[in-house]
Amino acid sequence: MKQRTIRVSLSGDKFYDHLAIVKSCDGRAYDKGSKQWVIPLTDDNVQRLSLIPSLTEQLEVEMQRMKLEESQLTKDALKLKEEYPFLFDYQAIGSYYALNKKFFLIADEMGLGKTVQSMPLIDKYMKEDRLVIILAPKTLLPQWRDEIKRFIGYKSVIVDGTSRKIQRLTTYNSNMIILSTYESFAIDVKSIAIDWSNVVVIADEALKFKNTATQIWRALNFIRPRVHSFIAMTGTPIENSLHNFFNIITIINPEFMTEREFRNNYCIWESNGYGSRIVGYKSLGAFLKRVSGIMIRRRKSDVTELPEKVVQNRVIDLSPSQKRLISGIRSYAEANWGTENAVQAMMLLREVVDCPQLFYSSSSPLIKSLKMGKYVPTDVGGDLGGKLPEVLGVIDELGENKVIIFTQFKTMARIIRDYMLEHNYRKPLLLTGDNSQEERMRGIEEFKEGKYQVMIATEIFSYGMNLQFADILINYDIPWNPARLNQRIDRIHRIGATRGKIIINLIAEDIEEKVYDVVRSKQDLFDKVVNGEAIDDDSVRKEILQKLIGED
């Protein structure tokens, strides 16, 4: 399954003409021992080499072999579905490539199930008694744990910086699948006493090692030649930054291309009085063909079957300021339990976990009481919490997809918009209850037609509106009403939809984890929704409040 090549010997009257053709081929190498050129059989290279008459028959033979191999590869790949029936055909092909290549990049568009494609790898490597280490942003580790348990039945353990180093190092010698953050792994890597040749690394969200100057990139560069297999995954469009992508590829396959070749052949340079700098990229098609031997990338438009709905839960760490606010509010609620003020105080937790600035911008008179009673500080500086950066991370992966961000609060919607603009992102569409009906309809039409790629909306749009042309829904916060969460999802998803939809829930640790547990346990209420109101909704809120205050 290696990249097929052709060996070319040159001689005769047209030697120099033919040599020029050979030197125009990407990825060529000269074998001094055999005195032959070794050239990858990419489409562009085949087209160029066809100008050399003596190679016509050899090229035809090689192309026929490639077609036969491709046909056999598809048949072999689809056999994986016999063992793993949860795979779609295109997912089985991705899994098969990764299993056989060992050092590979799955770069499918968001929503095509890269995590699912890794399940056969994890299962087979576990059966070979190998140590499987999965690296991912902390927000995605619980999702990985749940998916592994759901699809292939293995238990896994999360290792991150919250535990002591000696505990983390000991865990690597267990027989369980290791789930680690990149940051924790980079700190520990040279202290981990294991047989690296028996290790399989699956690196999710590969943009985490796009920068060669980081500790993370250096850690992966250290282990790459030592491990049995290294599989990376990213949904971020390659076109966003070819240089970042090149840095990722150098971890997966260090021999792929030299830095000098990349800079000379694929970068556009601009000179100034102080030297030169990269201002753009060129020959993207040639670069992608060159990299095709170690990468697979499919877009939604490339596949005939799609997961109907993919739900991804991202658990967001609370900042120290948020934890301090939550502690103070809980103390106030406990001191006043049984009163309406206690209930209202607990409801303020929704704002705290969204963004501390939202909490301090609230007009609730209770906040003044909390400050005067010294339950909460008078301010927390510029702390914005962890959800806003997570939103930008999702937007970076959008490609051509349209995304809707739902929040319960108008002020939060404005904070999200302003945060995007401050970080030089394309202006989003903002629609709240303050907009007239005419403004809403015009905005939605402009969103549909492509003037905007991101729409930020409040709960008013979770009722009735048909927004099925959108591809991704981000639930910035988790409603305490189970019906409302379902109504949000219904705006972009209908049973039998032909376009796969992605639902991303941003769940603040502790607070919204407990809320989501209650909401998820009440899924049966969705069948009892009448006019947007869930039956006995007060009992749901009471159960959430009891969990948040710590009562059983």
mmCIF file with all atom_site columns, N, CA, C and O in Angstrom, residues 238-258:
data_model
loop_
_atom_site.group_PDB
_atom_site.id
_atom_site.type_symbol
_atom_site.label_atom_id
_atom_site.label_alt_id
_atom_site.label_comp_id
_atom_site.label_asym_id
_atom_site.label_entity_id
_atom_site.label_seq_id
_atom_site.pdbx_PDB_ins_code
_atom_site.Cartn_x
_atom_site.Cartn_y
_atom_site.Cartn_z
_atom_site.occupancy
_atom_site.B_iso_or_equiv
_atom_site.pdbx_formal_charge
_atom_site.auth_seq_id
_atom_site.auth_comp_id
_atom_site.auth_asym_id
_atom_site.auth_atom_id
_atom_site.pdbx_PDB_model_num
ATOM 1  N N  . ILE A 1 238 ? -7.226 22.083 4.902  1.00 0.00 ? 238 ILE A N  1
ATOM 2  C CA . ILE A 1 238 ? -5.790 22.218 4.651  1.00 0.00 ? 238 ILE A CA 1
ATOM 3  C C  . ILE A 1 238 ? -5.463 23.620 4.138  1.00 0.00 ? 238 ILE A C  1
ATOM 4  O O  . ILE A 1 238 ? -4.423 24.195 4.444  1.00 0.00 ? 238 ILE A O  1
ATOM 5  N N  . GLU A 1 239 ? -6.426 24.186 3.384  1.00 0.00 ? 239 GLU A N  1
ATOM 6  C CA . GLU A 1 239 ? -6.190 25.470 2.753  1.00 0.00 ? 239 GLU A CA 1
ATOM 7  C C  . GLU A 1 239 ? -6.013 26.596 3.774  1.00 0.00 ? 239 GLU A C  1
ATOM 8  O O  . GLU A 1 239 ? -5.515 27.677 3.447  1.00 0.00 ? 239 GLU A O  1
ATOM 9  N N  . ASN A 1 240 ? -6.440 26.388 5.013  1.00 0.00 ? 240 ASN A N  1
ATOM 10 C CA . ASN A 1 240 ? -6.335 27.445 6.027  1.00 0.00 ? 240 ASN A CA 1
ATOM 11 C C  . ASN A 1 240 ? -4.896 27.899 6.219  1.00 0.00 ? 240 ASN A C  1
ATOM 12 O O  . ASN A 1 240 ? -4.626 29.072 6.410  1.00 0.00 ? 240 ASN A O  1
ATOM 13 N N  . SER A 1 241 ? -3.970 26.954 6.213  1.00 0.00 ? 241 SER A N  1
ATOM 14 C CA . SER A 1 241 ? -2.547 27.284 6.301  1.00 0.00 ? 241 SER A CA 1
ATOM 15 C C  . SER A 1 241 ? -1.742 26.071 5.871  1.00 0.00 ? 241 SER A C  1
ATOM 16 O O  . SER A 1 241 ? -1.648 25.087 6.601  1.00 0.00 ? 241 SER A O  1
ATOM 17 N N  . LEU A 1 242 ? -1.179 26.167 4.696  1.00 0.00 ? 242 LEU A N  1
ATOM 18 C CA . LEU A 1 242 ? -0.420 25.037 4.165  1.00 0.00 ? 242 LEU A CA 1
ATOM 19 C C  . LEU A 1 242 ? 0.825  24.775 5.003  1.00 0.00 ? 242 LEU A C  1
ATOM 20 O O  . LEU A 1 242 ? 1.250  23.628 5.165  1.00 0.00 ? 242 LEU A O  1
ATOM 21 N N  . HIS A 1 243 ? 1.407  25.829 5.559  1.00 0.00 ? 243 HIS A N  1
ATOM 22 C CA . HIS A 1 243 ? 2.617  25.652 6.359  1.00 0.00 ? 243 HIS A CA 1
ATOM 23 C C  . HIS A 1 243 ? 2.309  24.868 7.632  1.00 0.00 ? 243 HIS A C  1
ATOM 24 O O  . HIS A 1 243 ? 3.073  23.971 8.033  1.00 0.00 ? 243 HIS A O  1
ATOM 25 N N  . ASN A 1 244 ? 1.194  25.194 8.306  1.00 0.00 ? 244 ASN A N  1
ATOM 26 C CA . ASN A 1 244 ? 0.792  24.427 9.489  1.00 0.00 ? 244 ASN A CA 1
ATOM 27 C C  . ASN A 1 244 ? 0.593  22.961 9.135  1.00 0.00 ? 244 ASN A C  1
ATOM 28 O O  . ASN A 1 244 ? 0.992  22.065 9.876  1.00 0.00 ? 244 ASN A O  1
ATOM 29 N N  . PHE A 1 245 ? -0.035 22.740 7.988  1.00 0.00 ? 245 PHE A N  1
ATOM 30 C CA . PHE A 1 245 ? -0.290 21.369 7.549  1.00 0.00 ? 245 PHE A CA 1
ATOM 31 C C  . PHE A 1 245 ? 1.021  20.638 7.269  1.00 0.00 ? 245 PHE A C  1
ATOM 32 O O  . PHE A 1 245 ? 1.171  19.458 7.613  1.00 0.00 ? 245 PHE A O  1
ATOM 33 N N  . PHE A 1 246 ? 1.967  21.334 6.670  1.00 0.00 ? 246 PHE A N  1
ATOM 34 C CA . PHE A 1 246 ? 3.277  20.732 6.411  1.00 0.00 ? 246 PHE A CA 1
ATOM 35 C C  . PHE A 1 246 ? 3.945  20.324 7.725  1.00 0.00 ? 246 PHE A C  1
ATOM 36 O O  . PHE A 1 246 ? 4.538  19.247 7.829  1.00 0.00 ? 246 PHE A O  1
ATOM 37 N N  . ASN A 1 247 ? 3.841  21.162 8.744  1.00 0.00 ? 247 ASN A N  1
ATOM 38 C CA . ASN A 1 247 ? 4.442  20.843 10.043 1.00 0.00 ? 247 ASN A CA 1
ATOM 39 C C  . ASN A 1 247 ? 3.813  19.598 10.662 1.00 0.00 ? 247 ASN A C  1
ATOM 40 O O  . ASN A 1 247 ? 4.494  18.804 11.321 1.00 0.00 ? 247 ASN A O  1
ATOM 41 N N  . ILE A 1 248 ? 2.505  19.423 10.466 1.00 0.00 ? 248 ILE A N  1
ATOM 42 C CA . ILE A 1 248 ? 1.817  18.219 10.958 1.00 0.00 ? 248 ILE A CA 1
ATOM 43 C C  . ILE A 1 248 ? 2.326  16.992 10.221 1.00 0.00 ? 248 ILE A C  1
ATOM 44 O O  . ILE A 1 248 ? 2.618  15.953 10.819 1.00 0.00 ? 248 ILE A O  1
ATOM 45 N N  . ILE A 1 249 ? 2.445  17.117 8.901  1.00 0.00 ? 249 ILE A N  1
ATOM 46 C CA . ILE A 1 249 ? 2.896  15.994 8.082  1.00 0.00 ? 249 ILE A CA 1
ATOM 47 C C  . ILE A 1 249 ? 4.319  15.569 8.444  1.00 0.00 ? 249 ILE A C  1
ATOM 48 O O  . ILE A 1 249 ? 4.657  14.377 8.399  1.00 0.00 ? 249 ILE A O  1
ATOM 49 N N  . THR A 1 250 ? 5.168  16.518 8.828  1.00 0.00 ? 250 THR A N  1
ATOM 50 C CA . THR A 1 250 ? 6.544  16.155 9.172  1.00 0.00 ? 250 THR A CA 1
ATOM 51 C C  . THR A 1 250 ? 6.615  15.281 10.420 1.00 0.00 ? 250 THR A C  1
ATOM 52 O O  . THR A 1 250 ? 7.615  14.585 10.629 1.00 0.00 ? 250 THR A O  1
ATOM 53 N N  . ILE A 1 251 ? 5.588  15.326 11.260 1.00 0.00 ? 251 ILE A N  1
ATOM 54 C CA . ILE A 1 251 ? 5.522  14.392 12.394 1.00 0.00 ? 251 ILE A CA 1
ATOM 55 C C  . ILE A 1 251 ? 5.093  13.016 11.905 1.00 0.00 ? 251 ILE A C  1
ATOM 56 O O  . ILE A 1 251 ? 5.689  11.991 12.262 1.00 0.00 ? 251 ILE A O  1
ATOM 57 N N  . ILE A 1 252 ? 4.070  12.966 11.057 1.00 0.00 ? 252 ILE A N  1
ATOM 58 C CA . ILE A 1 252 ? 3.541  11.689 10.579 1.00 0.00 ? 252 ILE A CA 1
ATOM 59 C C  . ILE A 1 252 ? 4.552  10.974 9.692  1.00 0.00 ? 252 ILE A C  1
ATOM 60 O O  . ILE A 1 252 ? 4.771  9.771  9.807  1.00 0.00 ? 252 ILE A O  1
ATOM 61 N N  . ASN A 1 253 ? 5.198  11.735 8.806  1.00 0.00 ? 253 ASN A N  1
ATOM 62 C CA . ASN A 1 253 ? 6.182  11.153 7.888  1.00 0.00 ? 253 ASN A CA 1
ATOM 63 C C  . ASN A 1 253 ? 7.325  12.140 7.670  1.00 0.00 ? 253 ASN A C  1
ATOM 64 O O  . ASN A 1 253 ? 7.279  12.975 6.769  1.00 0.00 ? 253 ASN A O  1
ATOM 65 N N  . PRO A 1 254 ? 8.355  12.064 8.515  1.00 0.00 ? 254 PRO A N  1
ATOM 66 C CA . PRO A 1 254 ? 9.472  13.032 8.421  1.00 0.00 ? 254 PRO A CA 1
ATOM 67 C C  . PRO A 1 254 ? 10.177 13.029 7.070  1.00 0.00 ? 254 PRO A C  1
ATOM 68 O O  . PRO A 1 254 ? 10.799 14.012 6.696  1.00 0.00 ? 254 PRO A O  1
ATOM 69 N N  . GLU A 1 255 ? 10.100 11.911 6.327  1.00 0.00 ? 255 GLU A N  1
ATOM 70 C CA . GLU A 1 255 ? 10.785 11.818 5.044  1.00 0.00 ? 255 GLU A CA 1
ATOM 71 C C  . GLU A 1 255 ? 9.942  12.347 3.894  1.00 0.00 ? 255 GLU A C  1
ATOM 72 O O  . GLU A 1 255 ? 10.378 12.335 2.734  1.00 0.00 ? 255 GLU A O  1
ATOM 73 N N  . PHE A 1 256 ? 8.743  12.806 4.188  1.00 0.00 ? 256 PHE A N  1
ATOM 74 C CA . PHE A 1 256 ? 7.807  13.211 3.141  1.00 0.00 ? 256 PHE A CA 1
ATOM 75 C C  . PHE A 1 256 ? 8.378  14.307 2.246  1.00 0.00 ? 256 PHE A C  1
ATOM 76 O O  . PHE A 1 256 ? 8.345  14.224 1.018  1.00 0.00 ? 256 PHE A O  1
ATOM 77 N N  . MET A 1 257 ? 8.926  15.350 2.848  1.00 0.00 ? 257 MET A N  1
ATOM 78 C CA . MET A 1 257 ? 9.413  16.483 2.072  1.00 0.00 ? 257 MET A CA 1
ATOM 79 C C  . MET A 1 257 ? 10.313 17.330 2.968  1.00 0.00 ? 257 MET A C  1
ATOM 80 O O  . MET A 1 257 ? 10.028 17.494 4.152  1.00 0.00 ? 257 MET A O  1
ATOM 81 N N  . THR A 1 258 ? 11.366 17.877 2.399  1.00 0.00 ? 258 THR A N  1
ATOM 82 C CA . THR A 1 258 ? 12.231 18.746 3.191  1.00 0.00 ? 258 THR A CA 1
ATOM 83 C C  . THR A 1 258 ? 11.613 20.131 3.310  1.00 0.00 ? 258 THR A C  1
ATOM 84 O O  . THR A 1 258 ? 10.804 20.544 2.466  1.00 0.00 ? 258 THR A O  1
#
